[in-house]
mmCIF file of C-alpha atoms in Angstrom:
data_model
loop_
_atom_site.group_PDB
_atom_site.id
_atom_site.type_symbol
_atom_site.label_atom_id
_atom_site.label_comp_id
_atom_site.label_asym_id
_atom_site.label_seq_id
_atom_site.Cartn_x
_atom_site.Cartn_y
_atom_site.Cartn_z
ATOM 1 C CA SER A 101 -0.286 -4.434 22.592
ATOM 2 C CA LEU A 102 2.006 -2.487 20.337
ATOM 3 C CA THR A 103 5.727 -3.290 20.464
ATOM 4 C CA GLY A 104 8.764 -1.699 18.898
ATOM 5 C CA SER A 105 10.768 1.480 19.186
ATOM 6 C CA PRO A 106 9.968 3.228 15.919
ATOM 7 C CA VAL A 107 12.413 5.339 13.996
ATOM 8 C CA THR A 108 11.256 8.888 13.403
ATOM 9 C CA LEU A 109 11.365 9.776 9.733
ATOM 10 C CA LYS A 110 10.338 12.518 7.396
ATOM 11 C CA ILE A 111 8.615 11.905 4.081
ATOM 12 C CA LEU A 112 11.185 13.037 1.556
ATOM 13 C CA GLN A 113 10.146 15.216 -1.337
ATOM 14 C CA ASN A 114 10.769 12.464 -3.833
ATOM 15 C CA TRP A 115 8.808 14.032 -6.605
ATOM 16 C CA VAL A 116 10.551 16.038 -9.262
ATOM 17 C CA PRO A 117 9.335 19.321 -10.749
ATOM 18 C CA ARG A 118 6.620 18.730 -13.271
ATOM 19 C CA VAL A 119 7.567 19.090 -16.863
ATOM 20 C CA SER A 120 4.216 18.020 -18.249
ATOM 21 C CA HIS A 121 1.394 20.445 -18.910
ATOM 22 C CA TYR A 122 -1.174 18.206 -17.255
ATOM 23 C CA PHE A 123 -2.325 19.198 -13.800
ATOM 24 C CA ASP A 124 -3.101 15.594 -12.942
ATOM 25 C CA LYS A 125 0.304 13.963 -13.269
ATOM 26 C CA GLU A 126 2.813 13.644 -10.455
ATOM 27 C CA HIS A 127 6.418 12.567 -11.014
ATOM 28 C CA TYR A 128 8.208 10.566 -8.317
ATOM 29 C CA THR A 129 11.616 8.943 -8.089
ATOM 30 C CA TYR A 130 12.088 5.690 -6.176
ATOM 31 C CA VAL A 131 14.801 3.038 -6.469
ATOM 32 C CA GLY A 132 16.398 5.015 -9.295
ATOM 33 C CA HIS A 133 13.263 5.023 -11.447
ATOM 34 C CA GLN A 134 11.116 7.961 -12.390
ATOM 35 C CA ILE A 135 7.464 7.093 -11.831
ATOM 36 C CA VAL A 136 4.692 9.146 -13.393
ATOM 37 C CA ILE A 137 1.343 8.872 -11.640
ATOM 38 C CA GLN A 138 -1.917 10.050 -13.112
ATOM 39 C CA GLU A 139 -4.308 11.073 -10.365
ATOM 40 C CA SER A 140 -8.046 11.359 -10.704
ATOM 41 C CA ILE A 141 -10.070 13.840 -8.701
ATOM 42 C CA GLU A 142 -13.263 11.786 -8.915
ATOM 43 C CA HIS A 143 -12.238 9.072 -6.476
ATOM 44 C CA PHE A 144 -10.600 8.944 -3.043
ATOM 45 C CA GLY A 145 -8.604 5.997 -4.304
ATOM 46 C CA ALA A 146 -7.110 7.894 -7.193
ATOM 47 C CA VAL A 147 -4.945 10.368 -5.309
ATOM 48 C CA VAL A 148 -1.519 9.638 -3.800
ATOM 49 C CA TRP A 149 -1.889 9.798 -0.011
ATOM 50 C CA PRO A 150 1.020 10.242 2.433
ATOM 51 C CA GLY A 151 0.964 6.625 3.637
ATOM 52 C CA ALA A 152 1.917 5.410 0.152
ATOM 53 C CA LEU A 153 4.855 7.824 0.050
ATOM 54 C CA ALA A 154 5.954 6.749 3.541
ATOM 55 C CA LEU A 155 5.855 3.008 2.814
ATOM 56 C CA SER A 156 7.446 3.400 -0.649
ATOM 57 C CA GLN A 157 10.290 5.331 0.943
ATOM 58 C CA TYR A 158 10.648 2.795 3.773
ATOM 59 C CA LEU A 159 10.772 -0.206 1.432
ATOM 60 C CA GLU A 160 13.362 1.533 -0.729
ATOM 61 C CA SER A 161 15.549 2.268 2.330
ATOM 62 C CA ASN A 162 15.121 -1.102 4.083
ATOM 63 C CA GLN A 163 15.623 -3.646 1.320
ATOM 64 C CA GLU A 164 17.692 -5.927 3.542
ATOM 65 C CA GLN A 165 15.047 -6.071 6.245
ATOM 66 C CA PHE A 166 12.171 -6.445 3.773
ATOM 67 C CA ASN A 167 13.536 -8.105 0.659
ATOM 68 C CA LEU A 168 10.705 -8.153 -1.878
ATOM 69 C CA LYS A 169 12.660 -9.857 -4.658
ATOM 70 C CA ASP A 170 10.645 -12.773 -6.068
ATOM 71 C CA LYS A 171 8.170 -12.464 -3.166
ATOM 72 C CA LYS A 172 4.413 -12.568 -3.629
ATOM 73 C CA VAL A 173 2.979 -9.178 -2.672
ATOM 74 C CA LEU A 174 -0.676 -8.162 -2.436
ATOM 75 C CA GLU A 175 -1.642 -4.519 -2.111
ATOM 76 C CA ILE A 176 -5.155 -3.850 -0.830
ATOM 77 C CA GLY A 177 -6.631 -0.461 -1.659
ATOM 78 C CA ALA A 178 -3.850 0.220 -4.164
ATOM 79 C CA GLY A 179 -5.336 3.529 -5.325
ATOM 80 C CA THR A 180 -3.070 5.104 -7.937
ATOM 81 C CA GLY A 181 -0.668 2.168 -7.805
ATOM 82 C CA LEU A 182 2.467 4.041 -6.684
ATOM 83 C CA LEU A 183 3.362 1.555 -3.940
ATOM 84 C CA SER A 184 2.659 -1.468 -6.153
ATOM 85 C CA ILE A 185 4.940 0.024 -8.826
ATOM 86 C CA VAL A 186 7.717 0.505 -6.244
ATOM 87 C CA ALA A 187 7.255 -3.106 -5.035
ATOM 88 C CA CYS A 188 7.449 -4.274 -8.644
ATOM 89 C CA ILE A 189 10.693 -2.323 -9.214
ATOM 90 C CA LEU A 190 12.029 -4.031 -6.063
ATOM 91 C CA GLY A 191 11.441 -7.374 -7.800
ATOM 92 C CA ALA A 192 8.166 -8.606 -6.301
ATOM 93 C CA HIS A 193 5.334 -10.554 -7.931
ATOM 94 C CA VAL A 194 2.705 -7.859 -7.312
ATOM 95 C CA THR A 195 -1.074 -8.107 -7.266
ATOM 96 C CA ALA A 196 -2.605 -4.630 -6.923
ATOM 97 C CA THR A 197 -6.260 -4.560 -5.885
ATOM 98 C CA ASP A 198 -8.952 -1.957 -5.409
ATOM 99 C CA LEU A 199 -12.611 -1.191 -6.078
ATOM 100 C CA PRO A 200 -13.932 -1.583 -9.643
ATOM 101 C CA GLU A 201 -14.244 2.170 -10.254
ATOM 102 C CA VAL A 202 -10.559 2.732 -9.467
ATOM 103 C CA LEU A 203 -9.147 -0.104 -11.597
ATOM 104 C CA GLU A 204 -8.938 1.723 -14.907
ATOM 105 C CA ASN A 205 -6.647 4.460 -13.594
ATOM 106 C CA LEU A 206 -4.746 1.926 -11.444
ATOM 107 C CA SER A 207 -4.121 -0.350 -14.449
ATOM 108 C CA TYR A 208 -3.043 2.596 -16.582
ATOM 109 C CA ASN A 209 -0.471 3.793 -14.031
ATOM 110 C CA ILE A 210 0.903 0.332 -13.335
ATOM 111 C CA SER A 211 1.241 -0.707 -16.965
ATOM 112 C CA ARG A 212 2.804 2.532 -18.132
ATOM 113 C CA ASN A 213 5.388 2.536 -15.321
ATOM 114 C CA THR A 214 6.341 -1.147 -15.497
ATOM 115 C CA GLU A 215 6.032 -2.047 -19.196
ATOM 116 C CA ASN A 216 9.718 -1.574 -19.992
ATOM 117 C CA LEU A 217 11.041 -3.146 -16.812
ATOM 118 C CA ASN A 218 12.656 -6.545 -16.866
ATOM 119 C CA MET A 219 10.638 -7.737 -13.858
ATOM 120 C CA HIS A 220 7.637 -9.803 -12.894
ATOM 121 C CA LYS A 221 4.574 -8.456 -14.657
ATOM 122 C CA PRO A 222 2.194 -7.030 -12.040
ATOM 123 C CA GLU A 223 -1.441 -8.043 -11.924
ATOM 124 C CA VAL A 224 -4.392 -5.713 -11.264
ATOM 125 C CA ARG A 225 -7.551 -7.215 -9.764
ATOM 126 C CA LYS A 226 -10.822 -6.157 -8.243
ATOM 127 C CA LEU A 227 -11.078 -6.634 -4.495
ATOM 128 C CA VAL A 228 -13.994 -5.344 -2.457
ATOM 129 C CA TRP A 229 -13.015 -5.716 1.182
ATOM 130 C CA GLY A 230 -14.741 -8.612 2.880
ATOM 131 C CA GLU A 231 -16.592 -9.722 -0.264
ATOM 132 C CA GLY A 232 -16.057 -12.912 -2.238
ATOM 133 C CA LEU A 233 -12.604 -13.479 -0.798
ATOM 134 C CA ASN A 234 -12.810 -17.255 -0.874
ATOM 135 C CA GLU A 235 -14.212 -17.311 -4.413
ATOM 136 C CA ASP A 236 -11.752 -14.795 -5.889
ATOM 137 C CA PHE A 237 -8.677 -15.645 -3.796
ATOM 138 C CA PRO A 238 -9.093 -19.239 -2.559
ATOM 139 C CA VAL A 239 -6.731 -20.095 0.283
ATOM 140 C CA SER A 240 -5.560 -23.258 -1.454
ATOM 141 C CA THR A 241 -4.101 -21.244 -4.354
ATOM 142 C CA TYR A 242 -3.176 -17.836 -2.990
ATOM 143 C CA HIS A 243 -0.530 -17.269 -0.373
ATOM 144 C CA TYR A 244 1.221 -13.925 -0.060
ATOM 145 C CA ASP A 245 4.552 -13.129 1.584
ATOM 146 C CA PHE A 246 3.591 -9.493 2.086
ATOM 147 C CA ILE A 247 0.298 -7.607 2.342
ATOM 148 C CA LEU A 248 0.685 -3.869 1.777
ATOM 149 C CA ALA A 249 -1.934 -1.343 2.861
ATOM 150 C CA THR A 250 -1.639 2.443 2.989
ATOM 151 C CA ASP A 251 -4.191 5.001 4.137
ATOM 152 C CA VAL A 252 -6.947 2.404 4.029
ATOM 153 C CA VAL A 253 -8.355 3.661 7.338
ATOM 154 C CA TYR A 254 -10.246 6.956 7.233
ATOM 155 C CA HIS A 255 -13.895 7.994 7.578
ATOM 156 C CA HIS A 256 -15.653 5.137 5.842
ATOM 157 C CA GLY A 257 -18.076 2.408 6.795
ATOM 158 C CA ALA A 258 -15.963 -0.516 5.633
ATOM 159 C CA LEU A 259 -13.590 -0.846 8.584
ATOM 160 C CA ASP A 260 -14.924 -4.231 9.726
ATOM 161 C CA PRO A 261 -14.706 -5.711 6.194
ATOM 162 C CA LEU A 262 -11.199 -4.223 5.905
ATOM 163 C CA LEU A 263 -10.110 -5.944 9.120
ATOM 164 C CA ALA A 264 -11.707 -9.203 7.946
ATOM 165 C CA THR A 265 -9.747 -8.885 4.681
ATOM 166 C CA MET A 266 -6.461 -8.366 6.538
ATOM 167 C CA VAL A 267 -7.209 -11.416 8.697
ATOM 168 C CA TYR A 268 -8.137 -13.493 5.637
ATOM 169 C CA PHE A 269 -4.897 -12.821 3.767
ATOM 170 C CA CYS A 270 -2.520 -12.834 6.758
ATOM 171 C CA LYS A 271 -1.427 -16.438 7.054
ATOM 172 C CA PRO A 272 1.503 -17.784 9.081
ATOM 173 C CA GLY A 273 4.605 -16.398 7.374
ATOM 174 C CA THR A 274 2.815 -13.378 5.897
ATOM 175 C CA VAL A 275 3.950 -9.879 6.872
ATOM 176 C CA LEU A 276 1.358 -7.084 6.795
ATOM 177 C CA LEU A 277 2.883 -3.634 6.324
ATOM 178 C CA TRP A 278 0.359 -0.893 7.000
ATOM 179 C CA ALA A 279 1.063 2.841 6.814
ATOM 180 C CA ASN A 280 -1.660 5.289 7.736
ATOM 181 C CA LYS A 281 -2.192 8.932 8.500
ATOM 182 C CA PHE A 282 -3.812 8.998 11.941
ATOM 183 C CA ARG A 283 -6.432 11.735 12.144
ATOM 184 C CA PHE A 284 -9.532 10.448 13.924
ATOM 185 C CA SER A 285 -10.394 8.424 17.007
ATOM 186 C CA THR A 286 -11.759 5.737 14.647
ATOM 187 C CA ASP A 287 -8.222 5.334 13.240
ATOM 188 C CA TYR A 288 -6.882 4.570 16.718
ATOM 189 C CA GLU A 289 -9.798 2.236 17.458
ATOM 190 C CA PHE A 290 -8.955 0.304 14.294
ATOM 191 C CA LEU A 291 -5.289 0.165 15.365
ATOM 192 C CA GLU A 292 -6.381 -1.265 18.712
ATOM 193 C CA LYS A 293 -8.325 -4.026 16.936
ATOM 194 C CA VAL A 294 -5.290 -4.830 14.785
ATOM 195 C CA CYS A 295 -3.141 -5.048 17.932
ATOM 196 C CA ASN A 296 -5.675 -7.381 19.549
ATOM 197 C CA ILE A 297 -5.536 -9.809 16.620
ATOM 198 C CA PHE A 298 -1.957 -9.654 15.342
ATOM 199 C CA ASN A 299 1.558 -9.331 16.714
ATOM 200 C CA THR A 300 1.979 -5.658 15.906
ATOM 201 C CA THR A 301 5.196 -3.639 15.819
ATOM 202 C CA ILE A 302 5.528 0.034 15.038
ATOM 203 C CA LEU A 303 8.421 0.415 12.596
ATOM 204 C CA ALA A 304 8.444 4.142 11.906
ATOM 205 C CA GLU A 305 6.649 7.392 12.584
ATOM 206 C CA PHE A 306 6.486 10.405 10.297
ATOM 207 C CA PRO A 307 5.346 13.086 12.797
ATOM 208 C CA GLU A 308 5.045 15.924 10.288
ATOM 209 C CA SER A 309 2.562 13.878 8.292
ATOM 210 C CA ASN A 310 0.936 12.086 11.276
ATOM 211 C CA VAL A 311 1.810 8.812 9.558
ATOM 212 C CA LYS A 312 2.606 5.620 11.447
ATOM 213 C CA LEU A 313 4.070 2.553 9.768
ATOM 214 C CA LEU A 314 3.219 -0.790 11.343
ATOM 215 C CA LYS A 315 4.171 -4.394 10.801
ATOM 216 C CA ALA A 316 1.703 -7.115 11.766
ATOM 217 C CA THR A 317 1.996 -10.900 11.745
ATOM 218 C CA VAL A 318 -0.272 -13.737 12.789
ATOM 219 C CA ARG A 319 0.042 -14.823 16.399
ATOM 220 C CA LYS A 320 1.576 -18.257 16.821
#
């Protein structure tokens, strides 16, 4: 069951007017830093979706509740890397993961936006949901304080592997923060499965964007 009395928020227009001549670059400002994101129209994963904006904004505004400084953070389905960049600016040790075909653009965005920061250097890695988890991220070595996921649930056939991936990485002490635009009945069915497995709290709702932000932890 879903607990919590969520705050109702609006996704702020945190991007600044474009000064570049490229159609594919978006400029955002979070935590006092201007972030330039190159999008790619070829892949779903290479566009900034509303969930990433919602969670970036929430983390920026709730640093006392979710202090990322020196924490180990894994983003699954990192896409363009905006959220991972924000987590990095907030002081986290970030590992941003996605499918192989998205990694080039993801790496480019992350390196160009974090190279001059005096912070932990983020890592970019391939992660196909539900595949090779134990080989690539053995439990004995990898433990994350936070798992971040935004707009990972939409019309695709990988929902069971996605859930298995969330379960794999969510250990006692790990906090999963998941923001998603809810459009389809399959989105709500996935939410129900998450609620059946984890202690799930709804932190915030962004009604204009149909985005919900949820926190999930392993049941004791």
